[in-house]
PDB file of C-alpha atoms in Angstrom:
ATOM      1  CA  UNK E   1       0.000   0.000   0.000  1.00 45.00           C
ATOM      2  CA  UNK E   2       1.091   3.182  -0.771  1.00 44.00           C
ATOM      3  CA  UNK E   3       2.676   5.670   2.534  1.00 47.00           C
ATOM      4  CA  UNK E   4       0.244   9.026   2.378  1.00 41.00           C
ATOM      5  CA  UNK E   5       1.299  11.484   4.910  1.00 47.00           C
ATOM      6  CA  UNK E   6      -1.814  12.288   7.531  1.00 47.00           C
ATOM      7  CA  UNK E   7       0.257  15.085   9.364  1.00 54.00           C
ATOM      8  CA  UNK E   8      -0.888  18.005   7.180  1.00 53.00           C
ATOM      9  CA  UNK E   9      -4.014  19.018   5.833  1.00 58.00           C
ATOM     10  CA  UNK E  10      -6.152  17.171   3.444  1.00 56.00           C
ATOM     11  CA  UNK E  11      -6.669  19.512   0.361  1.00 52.00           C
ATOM     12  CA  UNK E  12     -10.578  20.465  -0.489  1.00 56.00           C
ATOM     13  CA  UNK E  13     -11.872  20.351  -4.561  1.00 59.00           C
ATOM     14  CA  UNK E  14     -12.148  23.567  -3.807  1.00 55.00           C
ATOM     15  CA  UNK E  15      -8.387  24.765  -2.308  1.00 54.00           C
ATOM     16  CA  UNK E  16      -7.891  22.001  -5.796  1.00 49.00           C
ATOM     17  CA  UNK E  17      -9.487  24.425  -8.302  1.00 50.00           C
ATOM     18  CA  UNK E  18      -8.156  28.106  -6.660  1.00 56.00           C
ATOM     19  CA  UNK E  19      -4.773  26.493  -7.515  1.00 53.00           C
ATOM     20  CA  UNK E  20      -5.564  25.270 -10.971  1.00 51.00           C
ATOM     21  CA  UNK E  21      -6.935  28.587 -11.426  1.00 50.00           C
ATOM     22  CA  UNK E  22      -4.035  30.432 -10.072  1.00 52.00           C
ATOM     23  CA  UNK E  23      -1.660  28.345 -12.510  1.00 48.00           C
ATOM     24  CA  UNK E  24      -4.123  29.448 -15.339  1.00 47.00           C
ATOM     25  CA  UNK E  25      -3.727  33.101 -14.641  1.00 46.00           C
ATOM     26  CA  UNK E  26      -0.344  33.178 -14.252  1.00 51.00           C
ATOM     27  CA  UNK E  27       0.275  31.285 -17.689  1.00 55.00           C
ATOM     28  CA  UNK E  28      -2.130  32.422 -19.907  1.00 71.00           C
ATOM     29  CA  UNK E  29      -1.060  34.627 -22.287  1.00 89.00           C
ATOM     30  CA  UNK E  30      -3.412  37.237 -24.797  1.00 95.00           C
ATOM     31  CA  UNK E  31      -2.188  38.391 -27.364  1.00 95.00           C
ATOM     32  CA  UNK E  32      -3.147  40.719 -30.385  1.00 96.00           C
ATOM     33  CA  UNK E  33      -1.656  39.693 -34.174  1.00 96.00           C
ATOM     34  CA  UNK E  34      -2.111  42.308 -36.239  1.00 96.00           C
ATOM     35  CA  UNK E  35      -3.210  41.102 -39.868  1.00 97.00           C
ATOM     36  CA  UNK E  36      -3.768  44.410 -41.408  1.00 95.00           C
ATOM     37  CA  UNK E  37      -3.261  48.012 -41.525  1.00 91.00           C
ATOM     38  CA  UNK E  38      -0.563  50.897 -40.808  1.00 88.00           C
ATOM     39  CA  UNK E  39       2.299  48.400 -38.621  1.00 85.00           C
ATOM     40  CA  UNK E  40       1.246  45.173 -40.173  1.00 87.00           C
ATOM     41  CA  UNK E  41       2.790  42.775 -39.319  1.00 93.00           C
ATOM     42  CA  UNK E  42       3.091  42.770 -35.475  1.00 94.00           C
ATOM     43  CA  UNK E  43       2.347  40.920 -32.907  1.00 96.00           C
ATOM     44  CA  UNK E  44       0.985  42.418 -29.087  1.00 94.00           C
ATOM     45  CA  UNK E  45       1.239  40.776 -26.241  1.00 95.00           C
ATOM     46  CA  UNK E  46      -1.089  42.075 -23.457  1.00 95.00           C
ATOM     47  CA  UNK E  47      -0.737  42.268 -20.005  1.00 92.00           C
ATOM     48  CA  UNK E  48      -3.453  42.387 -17.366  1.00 94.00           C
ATOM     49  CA  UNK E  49      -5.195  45.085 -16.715  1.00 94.00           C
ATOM     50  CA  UNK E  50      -6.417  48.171 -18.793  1.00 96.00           C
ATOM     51  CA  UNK E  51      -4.864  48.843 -22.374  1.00 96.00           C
ATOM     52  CA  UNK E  52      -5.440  51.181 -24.646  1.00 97.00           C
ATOM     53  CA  UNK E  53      -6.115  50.903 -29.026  1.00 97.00           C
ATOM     54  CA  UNK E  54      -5.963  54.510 -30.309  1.00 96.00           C
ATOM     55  CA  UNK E  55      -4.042  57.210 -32.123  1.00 96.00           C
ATOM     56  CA  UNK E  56      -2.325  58.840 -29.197  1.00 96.00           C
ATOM     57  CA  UNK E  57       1.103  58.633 -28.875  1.00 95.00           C
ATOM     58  CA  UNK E  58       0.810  56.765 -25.455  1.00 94.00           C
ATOM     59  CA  UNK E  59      -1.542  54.011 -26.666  1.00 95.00           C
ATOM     60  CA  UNK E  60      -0.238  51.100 -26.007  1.00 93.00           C
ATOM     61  CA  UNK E  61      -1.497  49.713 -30.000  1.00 94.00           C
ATOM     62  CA  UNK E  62      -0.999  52.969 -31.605  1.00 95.00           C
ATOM     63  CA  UNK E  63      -2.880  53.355 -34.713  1.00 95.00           C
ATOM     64  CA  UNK E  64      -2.068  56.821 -36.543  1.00 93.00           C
ATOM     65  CA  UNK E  65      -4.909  56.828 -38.877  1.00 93.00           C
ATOM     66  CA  UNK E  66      -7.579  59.649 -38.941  1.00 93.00           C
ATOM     67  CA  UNK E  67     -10.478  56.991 -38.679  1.00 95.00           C
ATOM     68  CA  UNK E  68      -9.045  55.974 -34.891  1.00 96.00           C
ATOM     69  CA  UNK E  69      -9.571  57.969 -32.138  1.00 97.00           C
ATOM     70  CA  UNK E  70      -6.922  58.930 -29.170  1.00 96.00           C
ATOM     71  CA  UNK E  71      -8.424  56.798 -26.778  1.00 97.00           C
ATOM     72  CA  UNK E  72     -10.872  54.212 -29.336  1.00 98.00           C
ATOM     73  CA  UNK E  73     -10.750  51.387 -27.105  1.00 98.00           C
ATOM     74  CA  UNK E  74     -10.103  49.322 -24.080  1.00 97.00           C
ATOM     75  CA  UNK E  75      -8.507  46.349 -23.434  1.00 97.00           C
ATOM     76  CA  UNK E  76      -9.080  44.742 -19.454  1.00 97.00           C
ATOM     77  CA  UNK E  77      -7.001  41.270 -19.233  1.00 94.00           C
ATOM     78  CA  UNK E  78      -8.202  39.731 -16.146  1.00 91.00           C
ATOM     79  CA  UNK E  79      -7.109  36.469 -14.846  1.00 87.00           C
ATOM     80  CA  UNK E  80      -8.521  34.149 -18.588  1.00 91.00           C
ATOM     81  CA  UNK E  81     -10.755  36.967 -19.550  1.00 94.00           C
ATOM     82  CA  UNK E  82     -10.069  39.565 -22.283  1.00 96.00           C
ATOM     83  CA  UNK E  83     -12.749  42.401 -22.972  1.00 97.00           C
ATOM     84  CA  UNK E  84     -12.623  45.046 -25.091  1.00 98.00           C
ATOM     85  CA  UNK E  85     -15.174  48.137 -25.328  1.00 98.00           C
ATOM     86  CA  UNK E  86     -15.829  50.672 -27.495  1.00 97.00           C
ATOM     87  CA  UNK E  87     -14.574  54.467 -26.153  1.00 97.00           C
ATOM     88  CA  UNK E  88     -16.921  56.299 -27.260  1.00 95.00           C
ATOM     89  CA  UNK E  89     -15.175  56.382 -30.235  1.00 95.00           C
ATOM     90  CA  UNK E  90     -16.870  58.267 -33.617  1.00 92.00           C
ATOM     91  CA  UNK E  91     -15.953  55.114 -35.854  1.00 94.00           C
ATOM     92  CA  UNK E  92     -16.893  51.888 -33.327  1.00 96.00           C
ATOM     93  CA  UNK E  93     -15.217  48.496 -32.948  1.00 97.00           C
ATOM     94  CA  UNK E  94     -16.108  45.303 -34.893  1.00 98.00           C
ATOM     95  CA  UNK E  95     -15.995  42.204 -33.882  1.00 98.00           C
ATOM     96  CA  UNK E  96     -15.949  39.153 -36.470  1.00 98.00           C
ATOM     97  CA  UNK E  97     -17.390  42.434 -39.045  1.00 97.00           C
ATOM     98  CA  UNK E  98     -20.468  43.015 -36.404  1.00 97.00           C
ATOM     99  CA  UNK E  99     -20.042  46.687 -35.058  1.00 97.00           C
ATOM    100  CA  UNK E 100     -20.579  46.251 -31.241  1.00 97.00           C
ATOM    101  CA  UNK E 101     -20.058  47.999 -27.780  1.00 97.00           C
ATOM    102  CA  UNK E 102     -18.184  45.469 -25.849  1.00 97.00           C
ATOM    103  CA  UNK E 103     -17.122  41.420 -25.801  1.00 97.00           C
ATOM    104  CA  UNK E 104     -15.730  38.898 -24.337  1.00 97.00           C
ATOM    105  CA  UNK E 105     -12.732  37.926 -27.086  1.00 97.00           C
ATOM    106  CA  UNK E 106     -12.556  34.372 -27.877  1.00 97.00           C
ATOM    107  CA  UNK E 107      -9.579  32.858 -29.472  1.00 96.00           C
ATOM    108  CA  UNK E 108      -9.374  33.454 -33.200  1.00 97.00           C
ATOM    109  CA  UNK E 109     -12.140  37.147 -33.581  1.00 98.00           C
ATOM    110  CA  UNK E 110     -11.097  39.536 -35.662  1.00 98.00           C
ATOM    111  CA  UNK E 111     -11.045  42.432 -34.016  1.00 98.00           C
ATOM    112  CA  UNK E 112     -11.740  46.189 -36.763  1.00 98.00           C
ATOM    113  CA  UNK E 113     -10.330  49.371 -35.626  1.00 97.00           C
ATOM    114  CA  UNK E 114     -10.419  51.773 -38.002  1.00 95.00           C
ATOM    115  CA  UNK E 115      -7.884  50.569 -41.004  1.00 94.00           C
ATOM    116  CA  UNK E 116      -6.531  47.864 -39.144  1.00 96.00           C
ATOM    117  CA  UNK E 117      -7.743  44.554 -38.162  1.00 97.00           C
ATOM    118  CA  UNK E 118      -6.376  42.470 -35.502  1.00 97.00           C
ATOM    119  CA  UNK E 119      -6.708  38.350 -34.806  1.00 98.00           C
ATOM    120  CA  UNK E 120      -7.113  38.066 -31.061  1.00 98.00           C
ATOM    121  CA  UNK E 121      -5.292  34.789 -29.699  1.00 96.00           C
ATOM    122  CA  UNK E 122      -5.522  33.447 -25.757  1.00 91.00           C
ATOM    123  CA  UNK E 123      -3.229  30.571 -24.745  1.00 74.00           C
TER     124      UNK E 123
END
């Protein structure tokens, strides 16, 4: 029979899953490929928290066409997650050629910013 230490504490499904979660968050990686547009080709990796698409300087995906605005939109990277939203932008966002407000990026959308276009990849 196998020798299983009983001095320390038995581990719960759910202490199980925090780690496995934990592991996920701290491996996953997002990443933007850019597939056309001004800077094509280039690849972006993100890091978590709040990132910017837009034709200011500081952005970090700067895009220095007319049709993008300073600030055009938002990136949040949290944990497996990756949203992006609209910025109240003139122009929009599309997703998969659907203009929309905000999503949940999967692996593989296209992502439309102005002249550019962007394949979204997690893993």
């Amino acid at each position: 029979m196998p020798d299983f230490n009983t001095s320390g504490p038995i581990p719960t499904i759910s202490g199980m899953h925090e780690r496995r979660d934990r592991m996920e968050r701290e491996t996953h990686r997002h990443t933007l490929e850019q597939i056309e547009g001004e800077g094509f080709p280039r690849e972006i990796t993100l890091q978590p928290g709040v990132s910017v698409i837009g034709r200011a300087p500081e952005a970090l995906i700067h895009l220095p066409s007319k049709r993008v605005s300073r600030q055009h939109a938002l990136l949040r990277v949290r944990g497996t997650d990756c949203v992006i939203a609209d910025n109240e932008s003139d122009n929009g966002i599309y997703l998969n050629g659907v203009k929309i407000h905000s999503a949940v990026l999967r692996d593989g959308d296209v992502i439309g910013v102005g002249d550019s276009q962007f394949r979204y990849r997690e893993g």
